[in-house]
XYZ file of C-alpha atoms in Angstrom:
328
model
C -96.264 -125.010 -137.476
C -96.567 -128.455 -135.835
C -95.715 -128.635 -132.014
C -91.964 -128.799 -131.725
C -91.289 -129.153 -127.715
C -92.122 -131.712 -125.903
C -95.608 -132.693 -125.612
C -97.787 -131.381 -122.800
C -97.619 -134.413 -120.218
C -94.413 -134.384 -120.445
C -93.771 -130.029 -119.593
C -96.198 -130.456 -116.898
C -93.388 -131.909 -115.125
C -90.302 -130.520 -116.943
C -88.259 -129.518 -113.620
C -84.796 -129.488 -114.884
C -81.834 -128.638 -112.173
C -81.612 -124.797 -111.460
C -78.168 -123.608 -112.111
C -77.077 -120.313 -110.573
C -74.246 -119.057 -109.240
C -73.095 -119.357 -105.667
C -73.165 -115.661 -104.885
C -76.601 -115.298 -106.525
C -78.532 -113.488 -104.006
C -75.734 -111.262 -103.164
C -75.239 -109.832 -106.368
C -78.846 -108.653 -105.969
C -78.986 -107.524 -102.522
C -75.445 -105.082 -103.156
C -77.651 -104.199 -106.594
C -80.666 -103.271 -105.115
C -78.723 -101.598 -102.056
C -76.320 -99.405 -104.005
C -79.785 -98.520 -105.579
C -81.381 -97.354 -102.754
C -78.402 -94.580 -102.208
C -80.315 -92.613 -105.063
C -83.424 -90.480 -104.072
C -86.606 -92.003 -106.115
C -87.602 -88.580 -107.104
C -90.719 -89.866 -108.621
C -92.352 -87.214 -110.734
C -95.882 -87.036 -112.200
C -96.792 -84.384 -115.270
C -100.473 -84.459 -116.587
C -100.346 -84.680 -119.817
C -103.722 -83.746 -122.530
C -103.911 -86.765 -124.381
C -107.732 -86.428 -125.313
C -109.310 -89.020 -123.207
C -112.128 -86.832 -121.112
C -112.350 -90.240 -118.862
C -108.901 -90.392 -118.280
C -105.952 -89.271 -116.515
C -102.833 -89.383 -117.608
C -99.792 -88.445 -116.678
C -96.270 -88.385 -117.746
C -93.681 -90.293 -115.329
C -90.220 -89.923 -114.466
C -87.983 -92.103 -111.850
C -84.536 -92.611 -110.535
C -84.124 -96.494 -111.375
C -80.603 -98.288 -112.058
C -77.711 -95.965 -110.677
C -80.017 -92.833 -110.154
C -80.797 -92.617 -114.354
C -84.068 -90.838 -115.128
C -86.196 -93.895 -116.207
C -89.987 -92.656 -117.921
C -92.936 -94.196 -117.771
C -96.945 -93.799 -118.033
C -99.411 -93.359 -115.327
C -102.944 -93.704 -116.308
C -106.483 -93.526 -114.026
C -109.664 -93.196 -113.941
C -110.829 -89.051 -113.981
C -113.800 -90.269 -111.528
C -111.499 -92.250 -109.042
C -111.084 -90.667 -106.203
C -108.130 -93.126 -104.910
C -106.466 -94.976 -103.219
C -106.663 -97.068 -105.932
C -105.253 -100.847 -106.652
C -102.617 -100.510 -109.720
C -101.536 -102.673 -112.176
C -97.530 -101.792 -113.127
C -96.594 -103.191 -116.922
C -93.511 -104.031 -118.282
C -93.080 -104.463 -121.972
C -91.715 -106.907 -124.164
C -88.233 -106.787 -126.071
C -87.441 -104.525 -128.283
C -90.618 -102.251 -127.291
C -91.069 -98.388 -125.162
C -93.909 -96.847 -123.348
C -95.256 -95.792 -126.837
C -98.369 -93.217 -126.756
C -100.552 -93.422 -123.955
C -103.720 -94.552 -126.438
C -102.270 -98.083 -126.549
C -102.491 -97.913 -122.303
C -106.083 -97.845 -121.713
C -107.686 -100.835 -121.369
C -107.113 -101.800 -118.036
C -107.633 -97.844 -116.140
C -111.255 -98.516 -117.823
C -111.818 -101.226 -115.015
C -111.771 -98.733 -112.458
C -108.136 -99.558 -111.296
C -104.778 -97.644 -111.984
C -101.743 -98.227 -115.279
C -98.512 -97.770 -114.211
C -96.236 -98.233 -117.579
C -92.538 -98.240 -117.527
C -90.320 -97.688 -120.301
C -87.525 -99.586 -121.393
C -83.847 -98.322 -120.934
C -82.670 -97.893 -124.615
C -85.397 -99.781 -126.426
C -88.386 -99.093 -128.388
C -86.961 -99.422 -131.771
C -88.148 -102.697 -132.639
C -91.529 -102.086 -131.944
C -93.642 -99.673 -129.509
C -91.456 -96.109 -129.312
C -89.714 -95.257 -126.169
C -88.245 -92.485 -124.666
C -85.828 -93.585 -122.366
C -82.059 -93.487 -123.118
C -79.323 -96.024 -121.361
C -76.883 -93.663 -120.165
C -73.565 -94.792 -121.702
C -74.785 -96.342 -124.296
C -77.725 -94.397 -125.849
C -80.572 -93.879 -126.855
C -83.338 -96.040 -128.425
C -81.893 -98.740 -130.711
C -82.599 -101.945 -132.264
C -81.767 -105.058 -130.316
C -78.555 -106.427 -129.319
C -79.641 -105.732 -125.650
C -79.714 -110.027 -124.984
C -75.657 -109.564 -125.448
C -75.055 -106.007 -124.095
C -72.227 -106.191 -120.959
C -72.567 -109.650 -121.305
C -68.782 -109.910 -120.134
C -69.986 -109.440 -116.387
C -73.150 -109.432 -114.247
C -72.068 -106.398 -112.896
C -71.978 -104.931 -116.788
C -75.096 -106.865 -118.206
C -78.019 -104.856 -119.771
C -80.237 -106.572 -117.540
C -78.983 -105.930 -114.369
C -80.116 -102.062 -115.093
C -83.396 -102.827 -116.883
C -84.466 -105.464 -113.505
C -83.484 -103.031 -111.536
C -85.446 -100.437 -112.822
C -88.173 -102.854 -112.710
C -88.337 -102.741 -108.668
C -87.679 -99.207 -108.656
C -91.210 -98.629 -111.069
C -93.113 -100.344 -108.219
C -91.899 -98.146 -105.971
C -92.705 -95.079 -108.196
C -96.246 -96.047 -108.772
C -96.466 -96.917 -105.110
C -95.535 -93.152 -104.564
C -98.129 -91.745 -106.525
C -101.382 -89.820 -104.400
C -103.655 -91.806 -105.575
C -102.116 -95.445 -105.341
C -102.652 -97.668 -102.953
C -99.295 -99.201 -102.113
C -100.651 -102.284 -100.366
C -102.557 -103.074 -103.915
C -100.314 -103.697 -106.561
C -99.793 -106.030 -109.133
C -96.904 -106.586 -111.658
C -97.707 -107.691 -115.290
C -95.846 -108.733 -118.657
C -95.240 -111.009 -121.651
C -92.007 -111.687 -123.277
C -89.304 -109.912 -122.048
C -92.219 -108.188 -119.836
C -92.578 -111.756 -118.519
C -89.239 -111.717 -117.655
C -89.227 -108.985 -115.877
C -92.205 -109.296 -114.039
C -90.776 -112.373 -113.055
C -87.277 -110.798 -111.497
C -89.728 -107.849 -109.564
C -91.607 -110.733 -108.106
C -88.419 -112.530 -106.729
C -86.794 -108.960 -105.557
C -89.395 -106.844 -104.998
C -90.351 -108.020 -101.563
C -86.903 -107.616 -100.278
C -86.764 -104.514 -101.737
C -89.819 -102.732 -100.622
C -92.082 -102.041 -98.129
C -95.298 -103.110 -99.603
C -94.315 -106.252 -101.968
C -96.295 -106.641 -104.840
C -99.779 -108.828 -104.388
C -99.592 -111.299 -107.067
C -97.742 -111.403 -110.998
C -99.289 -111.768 -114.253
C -96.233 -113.784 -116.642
C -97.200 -114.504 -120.515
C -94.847 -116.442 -122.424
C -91.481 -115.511 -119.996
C -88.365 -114.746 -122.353
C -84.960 -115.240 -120.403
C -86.266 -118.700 -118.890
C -83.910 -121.734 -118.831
C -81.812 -119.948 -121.203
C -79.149 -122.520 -122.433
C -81.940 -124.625 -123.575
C -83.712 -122.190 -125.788
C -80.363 -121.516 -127.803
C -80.622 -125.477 -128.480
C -83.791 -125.847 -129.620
C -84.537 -122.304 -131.335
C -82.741 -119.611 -133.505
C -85.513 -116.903 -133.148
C -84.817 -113.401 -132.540
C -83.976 -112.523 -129.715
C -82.442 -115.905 -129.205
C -80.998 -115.884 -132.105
C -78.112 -112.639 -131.206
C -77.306 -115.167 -128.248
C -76.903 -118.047 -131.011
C -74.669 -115.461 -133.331
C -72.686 -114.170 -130.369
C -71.480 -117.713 -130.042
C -70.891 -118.762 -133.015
C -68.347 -115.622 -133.063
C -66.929 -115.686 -129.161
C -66.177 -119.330 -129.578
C -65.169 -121.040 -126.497
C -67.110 -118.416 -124.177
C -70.193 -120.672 -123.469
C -69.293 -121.169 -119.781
C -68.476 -117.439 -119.047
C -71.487 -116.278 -121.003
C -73.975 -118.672 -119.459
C -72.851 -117.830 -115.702
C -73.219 -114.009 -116.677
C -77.038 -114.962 -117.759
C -77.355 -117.479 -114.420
C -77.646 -114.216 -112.854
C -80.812 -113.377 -114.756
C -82.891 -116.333 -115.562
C -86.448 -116.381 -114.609
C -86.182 -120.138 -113.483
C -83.438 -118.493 -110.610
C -86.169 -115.768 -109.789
C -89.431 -118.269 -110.032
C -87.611 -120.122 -107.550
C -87.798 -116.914 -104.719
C -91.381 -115.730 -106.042
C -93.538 -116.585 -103.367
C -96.792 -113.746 -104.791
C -100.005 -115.602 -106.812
C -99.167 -115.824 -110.277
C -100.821 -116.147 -113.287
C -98.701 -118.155 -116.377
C -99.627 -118.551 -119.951
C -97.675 -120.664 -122.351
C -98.424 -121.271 -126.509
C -97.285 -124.698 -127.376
C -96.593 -123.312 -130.576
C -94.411 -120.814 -129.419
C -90.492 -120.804 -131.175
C -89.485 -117.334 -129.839
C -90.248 -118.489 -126.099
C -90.250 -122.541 -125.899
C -92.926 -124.384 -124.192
C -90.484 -126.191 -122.011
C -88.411 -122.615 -121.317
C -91.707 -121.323 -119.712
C -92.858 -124.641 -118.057
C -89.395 -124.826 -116.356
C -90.052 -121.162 -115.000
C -93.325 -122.087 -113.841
C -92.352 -125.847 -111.974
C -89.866 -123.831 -110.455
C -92.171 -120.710 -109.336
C -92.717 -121.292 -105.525
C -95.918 -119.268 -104.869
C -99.421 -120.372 -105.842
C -99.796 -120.576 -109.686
C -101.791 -121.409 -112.446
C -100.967 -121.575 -116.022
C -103.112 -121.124 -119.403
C -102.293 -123.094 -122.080
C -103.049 -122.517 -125.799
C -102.207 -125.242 -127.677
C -102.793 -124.078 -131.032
C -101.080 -120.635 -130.518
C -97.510 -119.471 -131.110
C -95.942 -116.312 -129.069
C -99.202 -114.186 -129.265
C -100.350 -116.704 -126.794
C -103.493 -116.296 -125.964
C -104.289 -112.957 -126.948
C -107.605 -111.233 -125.902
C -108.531 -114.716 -124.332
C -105.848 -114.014 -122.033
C -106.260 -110.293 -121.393
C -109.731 -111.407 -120.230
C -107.929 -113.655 -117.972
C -105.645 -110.462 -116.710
C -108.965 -108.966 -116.030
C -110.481 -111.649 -114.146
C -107.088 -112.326 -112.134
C -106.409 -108.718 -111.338
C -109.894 -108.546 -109.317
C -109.077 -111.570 -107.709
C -106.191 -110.849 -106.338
C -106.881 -106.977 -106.061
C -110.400 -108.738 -103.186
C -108.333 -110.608 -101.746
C -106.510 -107.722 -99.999
């Protein structure tokens, strides 16, 4: 497939205007209060999953209006802690899966923290998490679930979790809370994004620095005009349907973009962008990262769609996670 944004000069300054609603930060700081009225109750269960080198442990945590959120915790069996942790988030559709899919990065000495997703991990990657109210694991339509509100959108739970799964692994023995760092592509992007804007208002140790592949839920109203990829494309169908709704819709999702969090993100940050890429546009993630208002730096793959840069990249994680893990 032929580039289809606009061409790289050009998204190295893409910048558009941020629109968000007045009452933005608000909306987050009664979120992340009412939050903090539930006890974390962070629980830990070692689990025999075969790896002698290994251990790993099954998680549970009181994220989004106390609900039992699960999640993966995975070190090294020699460590003998406090150790710098890496916290993943995963991308749409997707659930903690089995822990042999979690191992790469405890084999560089450091801890996994792995959340699950609230009523995904049908699409792809298993999960085990249900979204009280709704259900359990199911197969998308989360991009327009309680998209009515902020107060009733699917994302306002699953962000919110997000913070609260720093805190968990921050809670953990052999963590050191001072020596974390967030990570994920997609809808992980996303997500990793929204921690790094709310995290540090949140907690007491703030995340060091964010790894953000490909971010999904960036500059929103654009990627419904330019693409009609899933997950994009339920937005797209929910419109064509709910005609006439663009304006309440699009101030429900103001709430969530990543270019609104970028903006408050002040942590190092590592980017990657495909310029191939028709599920998450080029220009989407570029107006994420001109917006981002920390230190930065961005790998582009020019010749690569959504998979990015793939093990390139996760060599990159590697090399960015010790960097920012020394610099503590």
């Amino acid at each position: 497939m032929p580039q289809f944004d606009l061409p790289l000069r050009e998204l190295e300054q893409y910048a558009p205007d941020r629109t968000e609603p007045a009452d933005f930060d608000a909306f987050w700081e009664k979120t992340l209060a009412e939050t903090a009225a539930f006890s974390l109750d962070a629980r830990f269960d070692e689990v025999d999953a075969g790896y002698s080198e290994l251990v790993t442990e099954d998680v549970t945590f009181a994220g989004y209006g106390g609900h039992a959120i699960k999640g993966w915790m995975l070190r090294p069996r020699s460590a003998s802690g406090p150790l710098p942790t890496v916290v993943t988030y995963i991308g749409y559709g997707g659930g903690r899966s089995l822990l042999g899919e979690w191992t790469a990065i405890p084999s560089t000495g450091v801890a996994h923290f792995v959340m699950d997703l609230r009523g995904q991990g049908a699409g792809h990657r298993s999960g085990d998490t249900p979204d009280p109210g709704v259900g359990g694991p199911h197969f998308g339509g989360h991009l327009t679930l309680g998209i009515d509100s902020p107060e009733t959108y699917y994302y306002r739970r699953l962000f919110t979790d997000a913070v609260r799964a720093v805190e968990a692994a921050q809670a953990h023995p052999f963590v050191d809370p001072s020596r974390v760092l967030i990570s994920g592509g997609s809808q992980g992007g996303a997500i990793a994004l929204a921690s790094a804007a709310l995290s540090p208002t949140f907690l007491e140790h703030a995340p060091l620095g964010a790894i953000v592949d490909v971010p999904f839920l960036s500059h929103v109203r654009r990627a419904t005009e330019i693409v009609n990829t899933a997950p994009y494309s339920e937005l797209v169908r929910y419109l064509g349907i709910q005609r006439g709704r663009e304006e309440e819709v699009f101030n429900t999702l103001g709430y969530f973009d990543g270019v609104n969090f970028a903006a408050r993100a002040t942590m190092p940050a590592l980017f990657s962008v495909g310029l191939l890429d028709d599920v998450c546009p080029p220009s989407c993630v570029y107006a994420a990262y001109n917006s981002y208002a920390g230190p930065k730096s961005m790998n582009v793959f020019p010749y690569n769609g959504h998979e990015n840069g793939g093990a390139v990249q996760a060599a990159e994680h590697i090399r960015f996670q010790r960097e920012v893990f020394a610099s503590a």
